[in-house]
Amino acid sequence: MKKILVTGGAGYIGSHTVVSLVEQGYFPVIVDDLRNSSLVLLEGLKELCGDRFSFLSIDICEKSHLFSVFESRAIDAVIHFAAYKSVGESCDVPLRYYQNNLIGLMNVLEACQTFKVEKFVFSSSCTVYGEPEVRQVFESTPKRLPESPYGFTKWMGEQIIEDIHRNPQPFNTLCLRYFNPIGAHPSGFIGELPVGIPNNLLPYITQTAAGIREHLTVFGDDYPTPDGTCIRDYIHVCDVAEAHVRALQHEGSLPLDVFNIGTGKGTSVLEMVRSFMDVSGLNLPYQLGARRPGDITEIFANVEKSKRELGWTAQRSVEDALRDAWNWEQQLKQHD
Ligand code: UD1
């Protein structure tokens, strides 16, 4: 059974990926110091996966601690999630983002070289396209400078990976550029657990519906889109998780390759609000507010390459994701 090291495996996308890996017969070794996640997700993982994974509380920025994991276990491949991801926070404390996201990545890459793993999968983001000239982006669409230190850590992460692949590497690398992962596992055992006030749209919507927040503010209704609100490519987190399994199974000839992980379809903020009301049967209080600095107008993925070369496409709808996210929010309330 192949052992897959999953850094940040107790986080949002990481935990869903652990479930997909177990379902496909892999043995995930989670490395996570729980600074940005919680035992709730680990308990959920135990419900879903039993003892078919292991967990180590380790800070990957401590190189000797990370290397000790590779020394004591035969790791076949690595999926690297562990990173900070709040755009706004990264503007307030940029050094914290650069230190954590880049030192963590470099330590993991050095371990992959030293211990000769087969494959490395990097959590990248559509943020590397910046504000694109086109609305639908291909992997070949030129990268642009991102708007935030968070975005730069992903942009530089891809650059570091590209640079080390100028020399032959013992491992193949796939960078997966996620669009907007949303939703939760349909079981309600794992989902998104934002720390403090959510920055992202969907957790804000579900917390408002649960009465934790008074109302949602829609950031800007004067964008050049049909209803004036921003458009994004929202993708179910279980679809994102399954893309990682395909990435591990991928037998492409390139030592380094990049894939868009989205649905190929754009949805506006107001469409998300209306769909949530339809799915939940609730009235969601919202107000139209000012634009949020750094937001781009519209971006969605072209997913032909992922379909053709990874044999992967999103299987779930935005409505499925909204239903699962709402189910998760209600389960969380019962935990309190
Ligand atoms: C951003 C990053 C993305 C990153 C993700 C993770 C960019 C371009 N995108 O996505 O790379 O992976 O964060 O945190 O840097 N909105 C509201 N009200 C709210 C919250 C959000 O109207 O209370 C709107 C936003 O203005 C935006 C949309 O909802 O139009 C989605 O926002 P969000 O969920 O924060 O994701 P992105 O900013 O697209």
PDB file of C-alpha atoms in Angstrom, residues 11-208:
ATOM      1  CA  GLY A  11      -7.178  21.177   7.154  1.00  0.00           C
ATOM      2  CA  TYR A  12     -10.110  21.831   4.870  1.00  0.00           C
ATOM      3  CA  ILE A  13      -8.988  20.509   1.468  1.00  0.00           C
ATOM      4  CA  GLY A  14      -6.396  18.209   3.063  1.00  0.00           C
ATOM      5  CA  SER A  15      -8.927  16.283   5.156  1.00  0.00           C
ATOM      6  CA  HIS A  16     -11.232  15.677   2.180  1.00  0.00           C
ATOM      7  CA  THR A  17      -8.226  14.487   0.172  1.00  0.00           C
ATOM      8  CA  VAL A  18      -7.284  12.050   2.945  1.00  0.00           C
ATOM      9  CA  VAL A  19     -10.763  10.479   2.612  1.00  0.00           C
ATOM     10  CA  SER A  20     -10.381  10.134  -1.177  1.00  0.00           C
ATOM     11  CA  LEU A  21      -6.917   8.602  -0.762  1.00  0.00           C
ATOM     12  CA  VAL A  22      -8.192   6.025   1.732  1.00  0.00           C
ATOM     13  CA  GLU A  23     -11.119   5.186  -0.577  1.00  0.00           C
ATOM     14  CA  GLN A  24      -8.632   4.518  -3.370  1.00  0.00           C
ATOM     15  CA  GLY A  25      -6.403   2.224  -1.285  1.00  0.00           C
ATOM     16  CA  TYR A  26      -3.600   4.617  -0.319  1.00  0.00           C
ATOM     17  CA  PHE A  27      -2.273   5.084   3.223  1.00  0.00           C
ATOM     18  CA  PRO A  28      -2.148   8.808   4.102  1.00  0.00           C
ATOM     19  CA  VAL A  29       0.415  10.011   6.639  1.00  0.00           C
ATOM     20  CA  ILE A  30      -0.894  13.374   7.858  1.00  0.00           C
ATOM     21  CA  VAL A  31       1.625  15.941   9.028  1.00  0.00           C
ATOM     22  CA  ASP A  32      -0.108  18.928  10.583  1.00  0.00           C
ATOM     23  CA  ASP A  33       0.577  20.986  13.694  1.00  0.00           C
ATOM     24  CA  LEU A  34      -3.123  21.919  13.993  1.00  0.00           C
ATOM     25  CA  ARG A  35      -2.327  25.634  14.235  1.00  0.00           C
ATOM     26  CA  ASN A  36      -5.016  26.446  11.683  1.00  0.00           C
ATOM     27  CA  SER A  37      -7.225  23.393  11.928  1.00  0.00           C
ATOM     28  CA  SER A  38      -8.855  21.563  14.757  1.00  0.00           C
ATOM     29  CA  LEU A  39      -9.302  18.200  16.390  1.00  0.00           C
ATOM     30  CA  VAL A  40     -12.900  18.270  15.090  1.00  0.00           C
ATOM     31  CA  LEU A  41     -11.654  17.421  11.604  1.00  0.00           C
ATOM     32  CA  LEU A  42      -9.329  14.706  12.887  1.00  0.00           C
ATOM     33  CA  GLU A  43     -12.222  13.153  14.803  1.00  0.00           C
ATOM     34  CA  GLY A  44     -14.338  13.350  11.636  1.00  0.00           C
ATOM     35  CA  LEU A  45     -11.550  11.624   9.738  1.00  0.00           C
ATOM     36  CA  LYS A  46     -11.489   8.824  12.310  1.00  0.00           C
ATOM     37  CA  GLU A  47     -15.240   8.333  11.814  1.00  0.00           C
ATOM     38  CA  LEU A  48     -14.823   8.170   8.036  1.00  0.00           C
ATOM     39  CA  CYS A  49     -11.504   6.315   7.735  1.00  0.00           C
ATOM     40  CA  GLY A  50     -10.987   4.438  11.019  1.00  0.00           C
ATOM     41  CA  ASP A  51      -7.288   3.681  11.447  1.00  0.00           C
ATOM     42  CA  ARG A  52      -6.483   3.692   7.740  1.00  0.00           C
ATOM     43  CA  PHE A  53      -4.302   6.826   8.108  1.00  0.00           C
ATOM     44  CA  SER A  54      -1.770   8.122  10.598  1.00  0.00           C
ATOM     45  CA  PHE A  55      -1.360  11.567  12.112  1.00  0.00           C
ATOM     46  CA  LEU A  56       1.799  13.346  13.276  1.00  0.00           C
ATOM     47  CA  SER A  57       1.734  16.753  14.958  1.00  0.00           C
ATOM     48  CA  ILE A  58       4.732  18.368  13.274  1.00  0.00           C
ATOM     49  CA  ASP A  59       5.612  21.867  12.072  1.00  0.00           C
ATOM     50  CA  ILE A  60       7.030  21.442   8.566  1.00  0.00           C
ATOM     51  CA  CYS A  61       9.036  24.652   8.980  1.00  0.00           C
ATOM     52  CA  GLU A  62      11.195  22.666  11.439  1.00  0.00           C
ATOM     53  CA  LYS A  63      13.277  20.827   8.869  1.00  0.00           C
ATOM     54  CA  SER A  64      14.737  18.222  11.211  1.00  0.00           C
ATOM     55  CA  HIS A  65      11.244  17.300  12.447  1.00  0.00           C
ATOM     56  CA  LEU A  66       9.973  16.955   8.892  1.00  0.00           C
ATOM     57  CA  PHE A  67      12.993  14.887   7.820  1.00  0.00           C
ATOM     58  CA  SER A  68      12.463  12.526  10.759  1.00  0.00           C
ATOM     59  CA  VAL A  69       9.099  11.557   9.235  1.00  0.00           C
ATOM     60  CA  PHE A  70      10.810  10.522   6.003  1.00  0.00           C
ATOM     61  CA  GLU A  71      13.584   8.720   7.909  1.00  0.00           C
ATOM     62  CA  SER A  72      11.152   6.565   9.837  1.00  0.00           C
ATOM     63  CA  ARG A  73       8.663   5.835   7.042  1.00  0.00           C
ATOM     64  CA  ALA A  74       8.999   4.870   3.380  1.00  0.00           C
ATOM     65  CA  ILE A  75       7.057   7.749   1.833  1.00  0.00           C
ATOM     66  CA  ASP A  76       6.110   7.166  -1.826  1.00  0.00           C
ATOM     67  CA  ALA A  77       4.608  10.549  -2.689  1.00  0.00           C
ATOM     68  CA  VAL A  78       3.824  13.910  -1.117  1.00  0.00           C
ATOM     69  CA  ILE A  79       0.774  16.169  -1.339  1.00  0.00           C
ATOM     70  CA  HIS A  80       1.602  19.556   0.108  1.00  0.00           C
ATOM     71  CA  PHE A  81      -1.323  21.608   1.471  1.00  0.00           C
ATOM     72  CA  ALA A  82       0.109  23.138   4.666  1.00  0.00           C
ATOM     73  CA  ALA A  83       0.013  26.904   4.154  1.00  0.00           C
ATOM     74  CA  TYR A  84      -1.767  30.041   5.316  1.00  0.00           C
ATOM     75  CA  LYS A  85      -4.531  31.127   2.942  1.00  0.00           C
ATOM     76  CA  SER A  86      -6.181  34.341   4.041  1.00  0.00           C
ATOM     77  CA  VAL A  87      -5.740  37.103   1.468  1.00  0.00           C
ATOM     78  CA  GLY A  88      -6.601  39.922   3.921  1.00  0.00           C
ATOM     79  CA  GLU A  89      -4.436  38.611   6.767  1.00  0.00           C
ATOM     80  CA  SER A  90      -1.485  38.219   4.399  1.00  0.00           C
ATOM     81  CA  CYS A  91      -1.593  41.982   3.751  1.00  0.00           C
ATOM     82  CA  ASP A  92      -1.424  42.654   7.514  1.00  0.00           C
ATOM     83  CA  VAL A  93       1.350  40.176   8.348  1.00  0.00           C
ATOM     84  CA  PRO A  94       3.215  39.470   5.079  1.00  0.00           C
ATOM     85  CA  LEU A  95       6.364  38.097   6.755  1.00  0.00           C
ATOM     86  CA  ARG A  96       4.344  35.454   8.538  1.00  0.00           C
ATOM     87  CA  TYR A  97       2.971  34.337   5.158  1.00  0.00           C
ATOM     88  CA  TYR A  98       6.314  34.327   3.369  1.00  0.00           C
ATOM     89  CA  GLN A  99       8.038  32.512   6.235  1.00  0.00           C
ATOM     90  CA  ASN A 100       5.409  29.853   6.694  1.00  0.00           C
ATOM     91  CA  ASN A 101       4.380  29.215   3.108  1.00  0.00           C
ATOM     92  CA  LEU A 102       7.801  29.407   1.460  1.00  0.00           C
ATOM     93  CA  ILE A 103      10.024  27.840   4.145  1.00  0.00           C
ATOM     94  CA  GLY A 104       7.486  25.030   4.551  1.00  0.00           C
ATOM     95  CA  LEU A 105       7.469  24.407   0.791  1.00  0.00           C
ATOM     96  CA  MET A 106      11.268  24.493   0.483  1.00  0.00           C
ATOM     97  CA  ASN A 107      11.700  22.040   3.358  1.00  0.00           C
ATOM     98  CA  VAL A 108       9.195  19.659   1.790  1.00  0.00           C
ATOM     99  CA  LEU A 109      10.896  19.934  -1.622  1.00  0.00           C
ATOM    100  CA  GLU A 110      14.298  19.245  -0.080  1.00  0.00           C
ATOM    101  CA  ALA A 111      12.880  16.184   1.650  1.00  0.00           C
ATOM    102  CA  CYS A 112      11.406  14.974  -1.675  1.00  0.00           C
ATOM    103  CA  GLN A 113      14.865  15.289  -3.262  1.00  0.00           C
ATOM    104  CA  THR A 114      16.751  13.706  -0.382  1.00  0.00           C
ATOM    105  CA  PHE A 115      14.410  10.767   0.111  1.00  0.00           C
ATOM    106  CA  LYS A 116      13.662  10.301  -3.610  1.00  0.00           C
ATOM    107  CA  VAL A 117       9.882  10.248  -3.533  1.00  0.00           C
ATOM    108  CA  GLU A 118       8.053   9.395  -6.772  1.00  0.00           C
ATOM    109  CA  LYS A 119       5.728  12.339  -6.961  1.00  0.00           C
ATOM    110  CA  PHE A 120       4.986  15.747  -5.491  1.00  0.00           C
ATOM    111  CA  VAL A 121       1.600  17.506  -5.738  1.00  0.00           C
ATOM    112  CA  PHE A 122       1.476  21.219  -4.923  1.00  0.00           C
ATOM    113  CA  SER A 123      -1.630  23.162  -3.822  1.00  0.00           C
ATOM    114  CA  SER A 124      -1.561  26.160  -6.078  1.00  0.00           C
ATOM    115  CA  SER A 125      -4.282  28.658  -6.831  1.00  0.00           C
ATOM    116  CA  CYS A 126      -5.935  30.550  -9.653  1.00  0.00           C
ATOM    117  CA  THR A 127      -4.537  33.605  -7.905  1.00  0.00           C
ATOM    118  CA  VAL A 128      -1.377  33.065 -10.024  1.00  0.00           C
ATOM    119  CA  TYR A 129      -3.353  34.392 -13.034  1.00  0.00           C
ATOM    120  CA  GLY A 130      -3.792  37.760 -11.245  1.00  0.00           C
ATOM    121  CA  GLU A 131      -6.427  39.915 -12.965  1.00  0.00           C
ATOM    122  CA  PRO A 132      -6.430  38.108 -16.308  1.00  0.00           C
ATOM    123  CA  GLU A 133      -7.196  39.727 -19.644  1.00  0.00           C
ATOM    124  CA  VAL A 134      -9.571  36.878 -20.407  1.00  0.00           C
ATOM    125  CA  ARG A 135     -12.403  35.646 -18.216  1.00  0.00           C
ATOM    126  CA  GLN A 136     -11.764  31.950 -18.804  1.00  0.00           C
ATOM    127  CA  VAL A 137      -8.175  30.951 -18.115  1.00  0.00           C
ATOM    128  CA  PHE A 138      -6.182  28.067 -19.604  1.00  0.00           C
ATOM    129  CA  GLU A 139      -3.059  26.677 -17.936  1.00  0.00           C
ATOM    130  CA  SER A 140      -1.173  28.438 -20.746  1.00  0.00           C
ATOM    131  CA  THR A 141      -2.736  31.832 -19.931  1.00  0.00           C
ATOM    132  CA  PRO A 142       0.207  34.021 -18.855  1.00  0.00           C
ATOM    133  CA  LYS A 143       0.648  34.338 -15.131  1.00  0.00           C
ATOM    134  CA  ARG A 144       0.336  37.852 -13.733  1.00  0.00           C
ATOM    135  CA  LEU A 145       1.485  39.371 -10.501  1.00  0.00           C
ATOM    136  CA  PRO A 146      -1.014  38.566  -7.747  1.00  0.00           C
ATOM    137  CA  GLU A 147      -2.727  41.168  -5.569  1.00  0.00           C
ATOM    138  CA  SER A 148      -1.647  39.938  -2.129  1.00  0.00           C
ATOM    139  CA  PRO A 149       1.312  38.421  -0.245  1.00  0.00           C
ATOM    140  CA  TYR A 150      -0.751  35.227  -0.013  1.00  0.00           C
ATOM    141  CA  GLY A 151      -1.037  35.197  -3.805  1.00  0.00           C
ATOM    142  CA  PHE A 152       2.696  35.848  -4.124  1.00  0.00           C
ATOM    143  CA  THR A 153       3.485  32.821  -1.949  1.00  0.00           C
ATOM    144  CA  LYS A 154       1.637  30.618  -4.477  1.00  0.00           C
ATOM    145  CA  TRP A 155       3.202  32.453  -7.431  1.00  0.00           C
ATOM    146  CA  MET A 156       6.703  32.114  -5.939  1.00  0.00           C
ATOM    147  CA  GLY A 157       5.968  28.543  -4.888  1.00  0.00           C
ATOM    148  CA  GLU A 158       5.370  27.654  -8.547  1.00  0.00           C
ATOM    149  CA  GLN A 159       8.533  29.564  -9.501  1.00  0.00           C
ATOM    150  CA  ILE A 160      10.669  27.687  -6.949  1.00  0.00           C
ATOM    151  CA  ILE A 161       9.282  24.393  -8.240  1.00  0.00           C
ATOM    152  CA  GLU A 162       9.951  25.408 -11.850  1.00  0.00           C
ATOM    153  CA  ASP A 163      13.524  26.411 -10.985  1.00  0.00           C
ATOM    154  CA  ILE A 164      14.419  23.174  -9.224  1.00  0.00           C
ATOM    155  CA  HIS A 165      13.001  21.233 -12.178  1.00  0.00           C
ATOM    156  CA  ARG A 166      15.568  22.862 -14.481  1.00  0.00           C
ATOM    157  CA  ASN A 167      17.835  20.080 -13.219  1.00  0.00           C
ATOM    158  CA  PRO A 168      16.587  16.482 -13.352  1.00  0.00           C
ATOM    159  CA  GLN A 169      14.656  15.635 -10.202  1.00  0.00           C
ATOM    160  CA  PRO A 170      13.989  12.211  -8.742  1.00  0.00           C
ATOM    161  CA  PHE A 171      10.311  13.139  -8.502  1.00  0.00           C
ATOM    162  CA  ASN A 172       7.531  14.289 -10.831  1.00  0.00           C
ATOM    163  CA  THR A 173       5.551  17.359  -9.825  1.00  0.00           C
ATOM    164  CA  LEU A 174       2.003  18.466 -10.531  1.00  0.00           C
ATOM    165  CA  CYS A 175       0.824  21.928  -9.547  1.00  0.00           C
ATOM    166  CA  LEU A 176      -2.949  21.992  -9.105  1.00  0.00           C
ATOM    167  CA  ARG A 177      -4.408  25.471  -9.461  1.00  0.00           C
ATOM    168  CA  TYR A 178      -7.609  25.440  -7.438  1.00  0.00           C
ATOM    169  CA  PHE A 179     -10.380  27.864  -8.213  1.00  0.00           C
ATOM    170  CA  ASN A 180     -12.881  28.341  -5.328  1.00  0.00           C
ATOM    171  CA  PRO A 181     -13.301  25.137  -3.290  1.00  0.00           C
ATOM    172  CA  ILE A 182     -16.562  25.093  -1.309  1.00  0.00           C
ATOM    173  CA  GLY A 183     -18.858  22.572   0.376  1.00  0.00           C
ATOM    174  CA  ALA A 184     -18.173  19.722   2.744  1.00  0.00           C
ATOM    175  CA  HIS A 185     -18.191  15.940   2.866  1.00  0.00           C
ATOM    176  CA  PRO A 186     -21.830  14.779   2.427  1.00  0.00           C
ATOM    177  CA  SER A 187     -21.547  12.745   5.656  1.00  0.00           C
ATOM    178  CA  GLY A 188     -21.243  15.964   7.674  1.00  0.00           C
ATOM    179  CA  PHE A 189     -18.146  14.622   9.466  1.00  0.00           C
ATOM    180  CA  ILE A 190     -15.671  17.053   7.874  1.00  0.00           C
ATOM    181  CA  GLY A 191     -15.947  20.509   6.295  1.00  0.00           C
ATOM    182  CA  GLU A 192     -14.594  24.038   6.396  1.00  0.00           C
ATOM    183  CA  LEU A 193     -13.733  25.417   9.862  1.00  0.00           C
ATOM    184  CA  PRO A 194     -12.753  29.061   9.543  1.00  0.00           C
ATOM    185  CA  VAL A 195     -10.916  30.558  12.517  1.00  0.00           C
ATOM    186  CA  GLY A 196     -12.713  33.762  13.593  1.00  0.00           C
ATOM    187  CA  ILE A 197     -14.753  35.806  11.122  1.00  0.00           C
ATOM    188  CA  PRO A 198     -14.764  34.010   7.757  1.00  0.00           C
ATOM    189  CA  ASN A 199     -13.094  35.761   4.821  1.00  0.00           C
ATOM    190  CA  ASN A 200     -14.536  33.490   2.192  1.00  0.00           C
ATOM    191  CA  LEU A 201     -18.021  33.716   0.784  1.00  0.00           C
ATOM    192  CA  LEU A 202     -19.550  30.361   1.591  1.00  0.00           C
ATOM    193  CA  PRO A 203     -18.632  30.049   5.270  1.00  0.00           C
ATOM    194  CA  TYR A 204     -19.916  33.600   5.688  1.00  0.00           C
ATOM    195  CA  ILE A 205     -23.195  32.582   4.049  1.00  0.00           C
ATOM    196  CA  THR A 206     -23.652  29.467   6.214  1.00  0.00           C
ATOM    197  CA  GLN A 207     -22.696  31.297   9.430  1.00  0.00           C
ATOM    198  CA  THR A 208     -25.228  34.024   8.565  1.00  0.00           C
TER     199      THR A 208
END
